[in-house]
Coordinates of C-alpha atoms in Angstrom, one line a residue:
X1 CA 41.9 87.3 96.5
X2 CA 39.4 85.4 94.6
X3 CA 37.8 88.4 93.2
X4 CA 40.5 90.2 92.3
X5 CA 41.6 86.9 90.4
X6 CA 38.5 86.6 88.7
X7 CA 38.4 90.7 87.4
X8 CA 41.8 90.0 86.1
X9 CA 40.8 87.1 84.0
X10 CA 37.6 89.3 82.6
X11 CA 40.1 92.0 81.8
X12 CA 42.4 89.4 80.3
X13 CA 39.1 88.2 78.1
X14 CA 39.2 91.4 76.9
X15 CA 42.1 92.1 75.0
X16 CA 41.7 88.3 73.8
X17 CA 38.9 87.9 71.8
X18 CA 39.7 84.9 70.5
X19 CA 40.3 82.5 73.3
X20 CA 38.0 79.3 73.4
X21 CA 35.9 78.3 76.3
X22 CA 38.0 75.1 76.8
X23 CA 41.1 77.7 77.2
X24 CA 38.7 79.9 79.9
X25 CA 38.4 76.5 81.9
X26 CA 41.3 75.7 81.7
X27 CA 42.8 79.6 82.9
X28 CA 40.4 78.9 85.8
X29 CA 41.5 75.5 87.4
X30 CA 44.8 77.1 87.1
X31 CA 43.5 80.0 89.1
X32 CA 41.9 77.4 91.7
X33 CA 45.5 75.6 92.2
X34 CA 46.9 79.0 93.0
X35 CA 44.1 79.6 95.6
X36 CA 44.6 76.9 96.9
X37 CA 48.6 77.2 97.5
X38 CA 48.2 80.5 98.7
X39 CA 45.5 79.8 101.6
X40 CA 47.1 76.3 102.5
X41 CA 47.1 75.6 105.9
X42 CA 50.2 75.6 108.1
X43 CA 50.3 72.0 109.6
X44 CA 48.7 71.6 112.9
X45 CA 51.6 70.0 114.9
X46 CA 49.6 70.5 118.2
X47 CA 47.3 67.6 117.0
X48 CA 50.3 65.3 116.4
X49 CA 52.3 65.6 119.3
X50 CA 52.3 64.2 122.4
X51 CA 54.3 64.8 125.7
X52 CA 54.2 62.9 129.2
X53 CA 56.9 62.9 131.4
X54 CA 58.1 61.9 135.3
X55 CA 59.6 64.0 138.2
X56 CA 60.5 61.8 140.8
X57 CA 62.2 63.1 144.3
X58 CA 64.6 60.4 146.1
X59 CA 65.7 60.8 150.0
X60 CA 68.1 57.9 151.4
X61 CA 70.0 56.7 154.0
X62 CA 72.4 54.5 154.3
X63 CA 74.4 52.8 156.5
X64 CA 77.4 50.1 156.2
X65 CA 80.5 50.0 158.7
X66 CA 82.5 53.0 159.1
X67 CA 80.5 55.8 156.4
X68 CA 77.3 56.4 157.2
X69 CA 75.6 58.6 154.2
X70 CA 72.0 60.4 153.7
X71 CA 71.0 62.5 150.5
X72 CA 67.5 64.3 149.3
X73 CA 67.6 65.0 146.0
X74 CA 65.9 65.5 142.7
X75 CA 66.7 62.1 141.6
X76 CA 64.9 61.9 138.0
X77 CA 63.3 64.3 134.9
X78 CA 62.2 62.1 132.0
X79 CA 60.0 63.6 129.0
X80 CA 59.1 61.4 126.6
X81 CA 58.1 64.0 122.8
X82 CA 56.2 61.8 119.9
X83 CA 55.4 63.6 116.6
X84 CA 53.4 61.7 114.7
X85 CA 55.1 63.2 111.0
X86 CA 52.6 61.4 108.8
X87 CA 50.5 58.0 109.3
X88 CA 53.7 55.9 108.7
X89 CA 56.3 57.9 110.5
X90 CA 57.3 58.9 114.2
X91 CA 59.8 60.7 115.6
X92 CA 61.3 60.2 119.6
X93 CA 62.7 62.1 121.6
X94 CA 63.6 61.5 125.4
X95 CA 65.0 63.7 127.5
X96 CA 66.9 62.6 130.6
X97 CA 67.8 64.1 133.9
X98 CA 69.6 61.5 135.8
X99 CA 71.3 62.9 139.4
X100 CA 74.1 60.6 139.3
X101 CA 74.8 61.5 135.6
X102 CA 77.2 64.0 134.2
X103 CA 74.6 66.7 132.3
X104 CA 71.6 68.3 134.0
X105 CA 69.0 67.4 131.1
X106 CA 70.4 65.3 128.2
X107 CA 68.9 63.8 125.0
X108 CA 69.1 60.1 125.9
X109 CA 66.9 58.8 122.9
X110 CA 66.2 60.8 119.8
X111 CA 65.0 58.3 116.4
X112 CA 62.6 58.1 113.5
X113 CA 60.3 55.2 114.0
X114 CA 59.0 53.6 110.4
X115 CA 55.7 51.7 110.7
X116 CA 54.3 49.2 108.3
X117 CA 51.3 48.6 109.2
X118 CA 50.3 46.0 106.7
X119 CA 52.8 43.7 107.2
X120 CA 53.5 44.3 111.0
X121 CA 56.9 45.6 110.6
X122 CA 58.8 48.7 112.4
X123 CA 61.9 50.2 111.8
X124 CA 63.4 52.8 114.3
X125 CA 67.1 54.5 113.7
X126 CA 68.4 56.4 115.6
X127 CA 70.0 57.0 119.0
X128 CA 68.1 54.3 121.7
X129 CA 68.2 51.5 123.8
X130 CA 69.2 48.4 122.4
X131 CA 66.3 45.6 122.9
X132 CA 68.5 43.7 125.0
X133 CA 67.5 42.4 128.3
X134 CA 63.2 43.5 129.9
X135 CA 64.7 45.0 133.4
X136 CA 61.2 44.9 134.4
X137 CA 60.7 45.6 138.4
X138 CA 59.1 47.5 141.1
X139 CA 61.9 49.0 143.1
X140 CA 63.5 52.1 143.7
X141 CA 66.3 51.3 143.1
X142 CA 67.4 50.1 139.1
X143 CA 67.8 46.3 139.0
X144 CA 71.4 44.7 138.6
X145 CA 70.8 43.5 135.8
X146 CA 69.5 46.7 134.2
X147 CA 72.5 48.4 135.9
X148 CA 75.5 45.0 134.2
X149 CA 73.2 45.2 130.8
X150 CA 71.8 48.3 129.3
X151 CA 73.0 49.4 126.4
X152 CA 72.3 52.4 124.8
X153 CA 73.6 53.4 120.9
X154 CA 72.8 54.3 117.2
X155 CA 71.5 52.0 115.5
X156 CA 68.6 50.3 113.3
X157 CA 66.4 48.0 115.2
X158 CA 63.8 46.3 112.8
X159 CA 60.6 44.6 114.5
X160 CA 58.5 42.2 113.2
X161 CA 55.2 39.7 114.7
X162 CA 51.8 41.3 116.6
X163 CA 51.0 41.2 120.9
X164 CA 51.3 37.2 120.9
X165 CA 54.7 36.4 118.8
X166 CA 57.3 39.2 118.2
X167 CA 60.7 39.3 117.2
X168 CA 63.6 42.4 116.5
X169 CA 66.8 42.3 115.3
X170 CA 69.6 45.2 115.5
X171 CA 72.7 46.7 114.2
X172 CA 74.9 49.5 115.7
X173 CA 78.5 50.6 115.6
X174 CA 79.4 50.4 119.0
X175 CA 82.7 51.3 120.8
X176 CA 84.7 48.6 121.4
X177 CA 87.0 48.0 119.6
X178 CA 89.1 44.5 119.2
X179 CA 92.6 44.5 119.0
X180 CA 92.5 42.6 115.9
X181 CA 90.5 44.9 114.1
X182 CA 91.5 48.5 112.6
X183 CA 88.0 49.5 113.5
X184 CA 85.4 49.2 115.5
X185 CA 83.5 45.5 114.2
X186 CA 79.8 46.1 113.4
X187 CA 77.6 45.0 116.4
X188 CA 74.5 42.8 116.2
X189 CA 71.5 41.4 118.2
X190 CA 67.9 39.7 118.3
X191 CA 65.4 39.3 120.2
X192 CA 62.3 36.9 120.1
X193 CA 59.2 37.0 122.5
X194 CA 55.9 35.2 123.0
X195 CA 52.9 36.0 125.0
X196 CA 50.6 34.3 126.4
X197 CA 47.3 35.4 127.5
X198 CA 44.6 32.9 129.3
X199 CA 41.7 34.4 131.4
X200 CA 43.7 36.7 134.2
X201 CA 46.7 34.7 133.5
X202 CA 49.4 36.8 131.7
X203 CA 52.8 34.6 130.8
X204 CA 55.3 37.2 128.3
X205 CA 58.6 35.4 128.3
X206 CA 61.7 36.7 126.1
X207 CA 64.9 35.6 124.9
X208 CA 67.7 38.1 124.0
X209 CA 71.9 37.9 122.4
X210 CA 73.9 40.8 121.2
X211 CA 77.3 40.2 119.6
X212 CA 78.6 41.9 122.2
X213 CA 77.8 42.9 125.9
X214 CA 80.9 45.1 126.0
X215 CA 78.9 47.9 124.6
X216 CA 76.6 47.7 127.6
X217 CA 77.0 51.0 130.5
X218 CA 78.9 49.4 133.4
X219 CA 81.3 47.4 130.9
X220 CA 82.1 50.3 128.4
X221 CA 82.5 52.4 131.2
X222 CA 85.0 50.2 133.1
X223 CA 87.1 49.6 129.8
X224 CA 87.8 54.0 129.4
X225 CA 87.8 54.9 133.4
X226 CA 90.3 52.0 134.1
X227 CA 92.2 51.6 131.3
X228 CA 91.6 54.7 129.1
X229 CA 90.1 53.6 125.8
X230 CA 87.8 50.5 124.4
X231 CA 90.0 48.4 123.0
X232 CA 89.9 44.4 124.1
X233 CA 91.2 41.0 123.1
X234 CA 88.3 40.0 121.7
X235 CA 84.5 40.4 121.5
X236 CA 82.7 38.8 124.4
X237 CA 78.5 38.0 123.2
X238 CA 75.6 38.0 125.7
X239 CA 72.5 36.2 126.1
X240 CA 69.8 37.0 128.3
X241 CA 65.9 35.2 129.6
X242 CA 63.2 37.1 131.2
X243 CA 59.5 36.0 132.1
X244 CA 57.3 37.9 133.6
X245 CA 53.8 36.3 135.1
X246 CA 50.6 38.0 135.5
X247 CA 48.1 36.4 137.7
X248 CA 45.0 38.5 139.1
X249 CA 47.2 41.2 141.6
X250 CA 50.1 39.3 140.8
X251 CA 53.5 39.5 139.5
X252 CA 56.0 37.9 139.2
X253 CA 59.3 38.1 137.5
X254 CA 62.5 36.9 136.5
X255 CA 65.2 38.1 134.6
X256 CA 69.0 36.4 133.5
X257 CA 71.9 38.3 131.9
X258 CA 75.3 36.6 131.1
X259 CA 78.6 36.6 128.8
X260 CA 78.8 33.6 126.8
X261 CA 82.3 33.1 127.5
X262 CA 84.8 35.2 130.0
X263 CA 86.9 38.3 128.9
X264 CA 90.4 37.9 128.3
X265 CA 92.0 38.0 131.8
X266 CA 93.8 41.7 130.5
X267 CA 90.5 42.9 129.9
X268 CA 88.1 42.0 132.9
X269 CA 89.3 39.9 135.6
X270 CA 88.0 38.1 138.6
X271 CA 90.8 36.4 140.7
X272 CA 93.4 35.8 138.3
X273 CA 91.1 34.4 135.8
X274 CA 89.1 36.2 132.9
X275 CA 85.9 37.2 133.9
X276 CA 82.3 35.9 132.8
X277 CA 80.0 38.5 134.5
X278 CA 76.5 37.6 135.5
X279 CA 73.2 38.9 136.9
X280 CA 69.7 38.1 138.0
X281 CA 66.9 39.5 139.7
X282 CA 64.0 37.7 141.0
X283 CA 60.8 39.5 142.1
X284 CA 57.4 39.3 143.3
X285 CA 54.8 41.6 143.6
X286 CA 51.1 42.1 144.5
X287 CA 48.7 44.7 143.7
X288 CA 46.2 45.5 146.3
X289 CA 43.5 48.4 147.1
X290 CA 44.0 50.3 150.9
X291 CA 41.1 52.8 151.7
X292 CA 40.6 53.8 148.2
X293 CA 44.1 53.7 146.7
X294 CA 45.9 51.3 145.1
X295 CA 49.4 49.6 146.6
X296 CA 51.8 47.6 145.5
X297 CA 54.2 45.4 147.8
X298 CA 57.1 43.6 146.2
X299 CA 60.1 41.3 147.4
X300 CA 63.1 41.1 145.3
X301 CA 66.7 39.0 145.7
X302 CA 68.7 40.0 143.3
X303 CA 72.8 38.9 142.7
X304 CA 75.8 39.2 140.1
X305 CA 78.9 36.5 139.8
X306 CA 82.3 38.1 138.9
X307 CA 81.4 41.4 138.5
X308 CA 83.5 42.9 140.9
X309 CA 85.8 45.1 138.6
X310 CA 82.5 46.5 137.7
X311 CA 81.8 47.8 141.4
X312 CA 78.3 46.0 141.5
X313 CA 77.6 43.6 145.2
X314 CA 77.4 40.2 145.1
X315 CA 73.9 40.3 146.5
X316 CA 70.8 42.2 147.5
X317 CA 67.7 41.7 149.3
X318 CA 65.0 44.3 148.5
X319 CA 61.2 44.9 149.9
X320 CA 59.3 48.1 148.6
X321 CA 55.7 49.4 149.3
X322 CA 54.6 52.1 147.0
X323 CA 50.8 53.9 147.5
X324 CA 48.8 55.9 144.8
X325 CA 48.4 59.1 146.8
X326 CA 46.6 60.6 144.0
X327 CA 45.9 59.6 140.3
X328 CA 49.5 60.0 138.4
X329 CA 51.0 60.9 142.1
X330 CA 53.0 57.9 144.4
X331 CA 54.8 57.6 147.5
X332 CA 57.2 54.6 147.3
X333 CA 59.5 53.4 150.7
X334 CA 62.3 50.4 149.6
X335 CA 64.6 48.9 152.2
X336 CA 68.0 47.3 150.5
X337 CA 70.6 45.0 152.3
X338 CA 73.4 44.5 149.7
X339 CA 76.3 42.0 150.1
X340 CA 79.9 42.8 148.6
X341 CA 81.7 39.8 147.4
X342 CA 84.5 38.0 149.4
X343 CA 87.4 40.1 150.8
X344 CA 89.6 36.9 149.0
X345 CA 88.4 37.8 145.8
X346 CA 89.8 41.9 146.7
X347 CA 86.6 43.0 147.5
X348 CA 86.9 46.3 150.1
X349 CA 83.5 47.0 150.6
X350 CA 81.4 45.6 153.6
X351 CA 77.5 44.7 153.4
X352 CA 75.0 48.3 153.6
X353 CA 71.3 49.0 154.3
X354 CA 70.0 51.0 152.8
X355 CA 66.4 53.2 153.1
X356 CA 65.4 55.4 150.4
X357 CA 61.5 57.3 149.9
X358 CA 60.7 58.4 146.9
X359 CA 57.4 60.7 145.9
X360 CA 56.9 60.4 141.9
X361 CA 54.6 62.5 139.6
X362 CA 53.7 61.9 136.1
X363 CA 51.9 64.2 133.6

């Protein structure tokens, strides 16, 4: 290309005798830029992008009075894609496979992440999970409070402090939609957290509120299978505390979630009253090494207060072993006693135990 570039400009000089030597320079960088635009590279997204992922195979049985149940199944599929678009951009994407959900592989995150690194400040929009409540445990089985709590939407989530002090605050549209209102109210939350980190001691506690804990997974999806749309009396906020302590092998943590005030009694009830759902869970855990591989035993109790319409127990007492049976490879064994609530407060549902094994791989 270059040469036959170059012949055309020396034919070019020929028929113009007059052209200056500044012009011939300047004919030539223009003949460089073109070079160059033709033989640019195509960009090399294999160097940018990065995929992991976890496959994780669940067998269970349970039994409570009158319905015994077991299952094997392929319980889990996440992959987690980052493309790192340019030094101050990222874009997410994570796909789900969940067995009790309704798709066989969904896109449960997809956002833009927006780093400033100067100023330690990130901005991610997009579809994600709202930074409310840590859900932090070692089980099997998802925490209650994961299950009363998580909630997942569009929305901007800016985040601000370093590893010691850090802070985020959020805004999304949400679904719910008070009866006062023509349409749906603009949603909000923050979070603040603080680290501390002394020898082998690790203490990372956090403080969480969203405008309104409606929008969480059990809560939405009570409102539209029971009553057929998302409409309420009013908006109902949520706070939530975590800590989680680090100390040699281990851990231990704690975690609360709660409505600031109860639902109207037409929305969620509990008795006759309106409800003011709760949850906790409570764990501890110790990391040990057995003939060459590492384990981890943990103890959880874990409960919820009025959340009966939302078909969680009142109470469960967990243990779970899990063993590193080869790097990125674990066998986990959890044994769960749950408690329904009172048959005076309507509950049908008598105590289960349940066993479940589960053999996890990541990549």
């Amino acid at each position: 290309m270059h040469t036959r570039l170059s012949a055309i400009v020396c034919v070019t000089l020929l028929f113009v005798p007059c052209i200056s030597q500044a012009q011939v320079l300047a004919l030539h960088e223009r003949i460089s830029d073109l070079e160059k635009i033709l033989h640019k590279p195509n960009h090399n997204f294999s160097s940018n992008l990065k995929i992991n992922g976890t496959f994780e195979l669940e067998a269970f049985s349970q039994n409570k009075s009158g319905d015994n149940d077991s299952d094997a199944r392929l319980a889990t599929i996440k992959v987690n894609i980052e493309a790192q678009v340019n030094p101050w951009t990222q874009a997410h994407v994570f796909l789900l496979h969940d067995d009790g959900g309704e798709q066989d592989l969904m896109i449960d995150e997809g956002f833009i992440l927006f780093t400033f690194n100067e100023s330690n400040i990130q901005v991610m929009a997009g579809k994600q999970v709202i930074p409310f409540g840590s859900f932090e445990s070692h089980m099997i089985s998802d925490s209650l409070t994961l299950v009363m709590a998580e909630t997942k939407d569009s929305a901007v989530i800016s985040r601000f402090g370093n590893d010691e002090l850090h802070a985020s605050i959020y805004f999304f549209k949400g679904d719910v939609q008070p009866e006062s209102s023509s349409n749906n109210a603009n949603k909000m939350g923050a979070h603040i957290g603080y680290a501390i980190n002394t020898g082998d001691i690790h203490i990372d506690f956090g403080l969480a509120y969203i405008s309104d804990l409606s929008e969480s997974g059990a809560i939405l999806g009570y409102f539209e299978s029971e009553r057929g749309d998302a409409i309420i009396q009013h908006e109902v906020a949520g706070a939530a505390v975590n800590t989680l302590i680090t100390a040699g092998g281990w851990h231990a943590i704690f975690e609360y979630i709660s409505t600031t005030r109860p639902y109207d009694s037409k929305d969620l009830a509990f008795d006759v009253d309106g409800a003011q759902p709760s949850s906790f869970n409570a764990e501890l855990s110790h990391n040990f090494v057995l003939a060459g591989k590492e384990v981890n035993f943990a103890l959880a109790i874990q409960g919820t207060d009025q959340a009966l319409n939302l078909q969680l127990p009142k109470e469960r007492k967990m243990v779970s072993a899990s063993y590193a049976l080869q790097p990125h490879t674990s066998l986990a064994l959890e044994y769960m006693h749950a408690s329904s609530y009172h048959p005076k407060h309507g509950a049908s549902e008598a105590s289960s135990n349940v066993v479940s094994v589960q053999l996890a791989a990541q990549f």
